[in-house]
mmCIF file of C-alpha atoms in Angstrom:
data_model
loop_
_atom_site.group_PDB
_atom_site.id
_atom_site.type_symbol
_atom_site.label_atom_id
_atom_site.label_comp_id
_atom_site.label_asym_id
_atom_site.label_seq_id
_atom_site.Cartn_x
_atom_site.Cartn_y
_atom_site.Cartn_z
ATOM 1 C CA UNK A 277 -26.642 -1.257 10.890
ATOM 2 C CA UNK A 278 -24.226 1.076 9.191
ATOM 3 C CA UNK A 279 -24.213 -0.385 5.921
ATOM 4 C CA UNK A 280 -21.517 1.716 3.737
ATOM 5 C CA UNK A 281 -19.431 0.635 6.612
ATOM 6 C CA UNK A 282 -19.884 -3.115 6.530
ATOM 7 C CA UNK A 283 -19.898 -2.837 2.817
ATOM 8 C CA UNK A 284 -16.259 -1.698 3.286
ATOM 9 C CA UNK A 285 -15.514 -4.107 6.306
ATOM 10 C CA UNK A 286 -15.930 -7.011 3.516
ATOM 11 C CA UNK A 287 -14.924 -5.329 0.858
ATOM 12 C CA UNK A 288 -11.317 -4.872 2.640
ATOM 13 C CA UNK A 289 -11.580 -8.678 3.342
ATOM 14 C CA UNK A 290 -12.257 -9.340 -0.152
ATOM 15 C CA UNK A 291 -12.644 -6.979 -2.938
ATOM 16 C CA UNK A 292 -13.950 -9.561 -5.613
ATOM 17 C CA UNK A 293 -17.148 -10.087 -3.474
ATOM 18 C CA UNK A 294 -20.146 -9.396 -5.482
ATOM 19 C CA UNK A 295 -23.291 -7.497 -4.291
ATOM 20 C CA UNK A 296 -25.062 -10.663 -4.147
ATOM 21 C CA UNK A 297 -22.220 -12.180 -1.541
ATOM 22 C CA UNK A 298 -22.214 -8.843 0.800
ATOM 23 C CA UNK A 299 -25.965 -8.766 0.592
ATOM 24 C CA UNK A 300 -26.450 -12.609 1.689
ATOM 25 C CA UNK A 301 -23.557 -11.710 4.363
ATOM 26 C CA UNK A 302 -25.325 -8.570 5.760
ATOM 27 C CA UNK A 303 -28.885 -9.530 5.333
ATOM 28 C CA UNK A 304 -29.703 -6.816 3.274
ATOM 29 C CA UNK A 305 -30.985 -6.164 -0.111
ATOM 30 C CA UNK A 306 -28.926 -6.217 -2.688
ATOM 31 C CA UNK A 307 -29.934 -3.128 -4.067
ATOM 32 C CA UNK A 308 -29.037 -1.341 -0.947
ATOM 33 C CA UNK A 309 -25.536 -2.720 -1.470
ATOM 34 C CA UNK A 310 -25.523 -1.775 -4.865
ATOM 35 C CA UNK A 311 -26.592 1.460 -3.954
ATOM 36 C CA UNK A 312 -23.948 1.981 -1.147
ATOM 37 C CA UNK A 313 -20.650 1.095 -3.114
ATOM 38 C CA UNK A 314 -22.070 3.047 -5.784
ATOM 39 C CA UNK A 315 -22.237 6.467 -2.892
ATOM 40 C CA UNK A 316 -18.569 5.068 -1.513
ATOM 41 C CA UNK A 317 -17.235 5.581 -5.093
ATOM 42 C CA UNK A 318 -19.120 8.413 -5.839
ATOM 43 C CA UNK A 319 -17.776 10.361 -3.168
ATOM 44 C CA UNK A 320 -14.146 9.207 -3.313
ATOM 45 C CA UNK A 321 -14.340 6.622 -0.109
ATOM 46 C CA UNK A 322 -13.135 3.658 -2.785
ATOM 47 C CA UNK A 323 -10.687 4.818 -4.467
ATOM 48 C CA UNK A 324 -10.002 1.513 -6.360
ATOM 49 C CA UNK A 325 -9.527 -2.369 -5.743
ATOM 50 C CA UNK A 326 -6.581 -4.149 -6.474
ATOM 51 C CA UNK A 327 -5.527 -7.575 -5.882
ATOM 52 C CA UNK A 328 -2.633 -8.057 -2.689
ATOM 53 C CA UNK A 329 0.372 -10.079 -4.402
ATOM 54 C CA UNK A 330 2.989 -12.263 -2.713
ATOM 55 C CA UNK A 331 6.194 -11.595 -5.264
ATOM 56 C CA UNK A 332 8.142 -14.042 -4.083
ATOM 57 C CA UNK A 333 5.696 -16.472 -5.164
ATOM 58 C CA UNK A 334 6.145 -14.977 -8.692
ATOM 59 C CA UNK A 335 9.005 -15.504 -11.418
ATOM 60 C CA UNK A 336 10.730 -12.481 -11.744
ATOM 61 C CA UNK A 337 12.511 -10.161 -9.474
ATOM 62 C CA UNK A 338 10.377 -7.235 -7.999
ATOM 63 C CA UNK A 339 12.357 -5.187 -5.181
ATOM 64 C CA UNK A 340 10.040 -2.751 -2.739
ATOM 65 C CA UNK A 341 11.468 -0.258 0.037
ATOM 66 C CA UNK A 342 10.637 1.930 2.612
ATOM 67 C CA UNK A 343 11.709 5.341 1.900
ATOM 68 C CA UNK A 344 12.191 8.365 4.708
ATOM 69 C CA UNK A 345 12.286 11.238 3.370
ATOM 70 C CA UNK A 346 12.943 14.513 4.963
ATOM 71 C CA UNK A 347 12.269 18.001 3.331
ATOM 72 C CA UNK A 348 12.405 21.523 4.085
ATOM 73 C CA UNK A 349 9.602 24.215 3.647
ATOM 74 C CA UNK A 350 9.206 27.632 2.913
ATOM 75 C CA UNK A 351 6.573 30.157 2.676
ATOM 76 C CA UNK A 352 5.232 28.774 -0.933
ATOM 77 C CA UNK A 353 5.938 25.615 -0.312
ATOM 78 C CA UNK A 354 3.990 23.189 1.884
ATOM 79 C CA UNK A 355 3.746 19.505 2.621
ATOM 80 C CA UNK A 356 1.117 19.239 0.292
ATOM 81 C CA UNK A 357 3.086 20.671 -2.580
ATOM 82 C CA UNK A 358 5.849 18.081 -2.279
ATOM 83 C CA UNK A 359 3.394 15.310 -2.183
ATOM 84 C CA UNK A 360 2.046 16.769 -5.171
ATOM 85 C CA UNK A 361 5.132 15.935 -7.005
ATOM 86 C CA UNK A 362 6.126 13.049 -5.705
ATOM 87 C CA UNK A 363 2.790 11.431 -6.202
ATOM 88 C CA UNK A 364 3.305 11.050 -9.775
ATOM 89 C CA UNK A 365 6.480 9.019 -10.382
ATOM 90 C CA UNK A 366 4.683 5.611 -11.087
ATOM 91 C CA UNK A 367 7.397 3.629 -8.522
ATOM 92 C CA UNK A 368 5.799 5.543 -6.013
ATOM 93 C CA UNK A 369 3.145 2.942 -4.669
ATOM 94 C CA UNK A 370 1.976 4.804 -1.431
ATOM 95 C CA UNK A 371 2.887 8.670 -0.339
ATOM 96 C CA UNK A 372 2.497 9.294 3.793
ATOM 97 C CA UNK A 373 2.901 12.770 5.980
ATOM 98 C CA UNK A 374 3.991 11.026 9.040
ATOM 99 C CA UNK A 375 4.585 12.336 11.934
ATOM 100 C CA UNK A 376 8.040 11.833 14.051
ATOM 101 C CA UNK A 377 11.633 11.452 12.756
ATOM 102 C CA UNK A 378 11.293 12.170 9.272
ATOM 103 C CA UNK A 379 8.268 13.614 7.218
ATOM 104 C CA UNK A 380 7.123 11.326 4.610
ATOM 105 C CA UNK A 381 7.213 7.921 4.143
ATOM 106 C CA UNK A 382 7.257 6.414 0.668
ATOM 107 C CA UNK A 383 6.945 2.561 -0.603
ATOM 108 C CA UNK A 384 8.776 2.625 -4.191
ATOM 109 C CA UNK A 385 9.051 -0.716 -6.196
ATOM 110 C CA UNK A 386 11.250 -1.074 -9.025
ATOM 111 C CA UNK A 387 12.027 -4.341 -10.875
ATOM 112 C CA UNK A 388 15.894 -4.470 -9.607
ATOM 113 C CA UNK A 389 17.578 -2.841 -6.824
ATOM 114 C CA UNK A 390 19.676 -0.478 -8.947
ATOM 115 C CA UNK A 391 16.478 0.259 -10.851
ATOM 116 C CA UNK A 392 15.054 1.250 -7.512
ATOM 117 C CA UNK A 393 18.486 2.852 -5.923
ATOM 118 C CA UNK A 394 18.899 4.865 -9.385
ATOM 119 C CA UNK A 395 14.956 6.544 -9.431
ATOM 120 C CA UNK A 396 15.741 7.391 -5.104
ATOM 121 C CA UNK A 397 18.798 9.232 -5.884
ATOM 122 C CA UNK A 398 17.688 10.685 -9.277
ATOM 123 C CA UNK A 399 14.153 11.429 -9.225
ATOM 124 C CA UNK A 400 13.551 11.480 -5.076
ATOM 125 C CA UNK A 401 16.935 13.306 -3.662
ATOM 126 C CA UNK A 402 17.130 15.826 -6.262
ATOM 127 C CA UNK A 403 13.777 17.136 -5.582
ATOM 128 C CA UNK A 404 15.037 21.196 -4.181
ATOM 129 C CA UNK A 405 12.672 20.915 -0.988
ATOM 130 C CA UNK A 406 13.946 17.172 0.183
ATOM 131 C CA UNK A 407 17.143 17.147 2.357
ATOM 132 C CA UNK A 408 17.534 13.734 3.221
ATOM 133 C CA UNK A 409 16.349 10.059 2.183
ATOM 134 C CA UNK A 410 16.714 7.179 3.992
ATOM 135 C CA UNK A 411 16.281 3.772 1.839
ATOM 136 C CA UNK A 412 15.101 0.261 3.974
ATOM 137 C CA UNK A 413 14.949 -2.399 1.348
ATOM 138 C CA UNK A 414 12.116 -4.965 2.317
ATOM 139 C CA UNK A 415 13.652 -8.428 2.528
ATOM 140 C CA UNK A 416 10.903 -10.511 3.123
ATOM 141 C CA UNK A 417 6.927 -9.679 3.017
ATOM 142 C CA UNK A 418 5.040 -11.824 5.889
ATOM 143 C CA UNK A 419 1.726 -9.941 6.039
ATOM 144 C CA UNK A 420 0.284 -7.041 3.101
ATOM 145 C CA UNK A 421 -3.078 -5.095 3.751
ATOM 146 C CA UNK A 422 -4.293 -7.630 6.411
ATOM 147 C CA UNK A 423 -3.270 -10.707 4.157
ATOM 148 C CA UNK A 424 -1.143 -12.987 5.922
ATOM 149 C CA UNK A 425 1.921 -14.771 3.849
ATOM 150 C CA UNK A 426 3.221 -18.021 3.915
ATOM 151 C CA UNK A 427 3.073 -21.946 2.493
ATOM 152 C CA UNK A 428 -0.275 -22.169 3.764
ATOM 153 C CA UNK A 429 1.046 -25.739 4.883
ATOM 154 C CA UNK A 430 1.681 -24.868 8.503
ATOM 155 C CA UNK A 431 2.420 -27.711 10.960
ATOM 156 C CA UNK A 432 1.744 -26.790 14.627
ATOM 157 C CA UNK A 433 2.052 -30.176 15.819
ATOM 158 C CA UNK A 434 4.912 -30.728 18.324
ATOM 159 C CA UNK A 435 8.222 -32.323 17.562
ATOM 160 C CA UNK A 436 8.830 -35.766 19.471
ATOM 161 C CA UNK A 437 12.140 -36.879 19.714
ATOM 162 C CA UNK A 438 13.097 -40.552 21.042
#
């Protein structure tokens, strides 16, 4: 059993799980579980927990978007250089090097769409190395980090008509 993995494994289904409920789940100890998400955050492998929210299902607006964003490099000035930067505005909720038409792709929320148009074009664009930005508003949220969305009053039963 590869327990710092397992420990993850539930921990990704459900970060408020105590050491008690992973240890009954695993059949361990619970000091072994202890012990392992102690070493995962120790050496960096949990970074954090945070709770996966459904906005729509809360008053107030809160816009999110995909951001591409293309840049240029030069010899002092790498990939990880421009992350560096762009790492710190607080709308920036995750930072990727990907690989194909663009470079990096960004998730920004803001708490209005000209909030979030306004910090692309003057906080992202402006940056010297970035050359292009490409701005997909997200409409509608139907799954987030493994959680699916919805009513949770799904009827699969089939429609009979007379």
């Amino acid at each position: 059993m590869d327990t710092q993995r397992d420990v993850l494994d539930l921990l990704c289904e459900n970060a408020r799980y105590d050491t008690a409920d992973i240890a009954r789940q695993l059949g361990a100890a619970e000091e072994e579980v202890a012990a392992a998400i102690d070493a995962l955050e120790s050496d960096g492998a949990v970074r954090g927990y945070q709770a996966v929210v459904d906005w729509d299902a809360v008053d107030g607006e809160r816009v999110r978007a995909f951001v591409e964003c293309n840049v240029t490099l030069d010899r002092e000035t790498g990939y990880d250089d421009i992350a560096a930067r762009l790492v710190k505005f607080d709308e920036v909720r995750t930072l990727r090097l990907v690989s194909g038409d663009y470079d990096f792709a960004l998730t920004v929320e803001a708490d209005s769409m000209s909030e979030l148009s306004r910090f692309v074009s003057e906080q992202i664009a402006p940056v010297p190395e970035v050359t292009q930005t490409v701005t997909h508003f997200i409409m509608e949220s139907y799954k987030e980090a493994g959680i699916e969305f919805g009513d949770g009053h799904d009827d699969d039963r089939l429609s009979v008509t007379p």
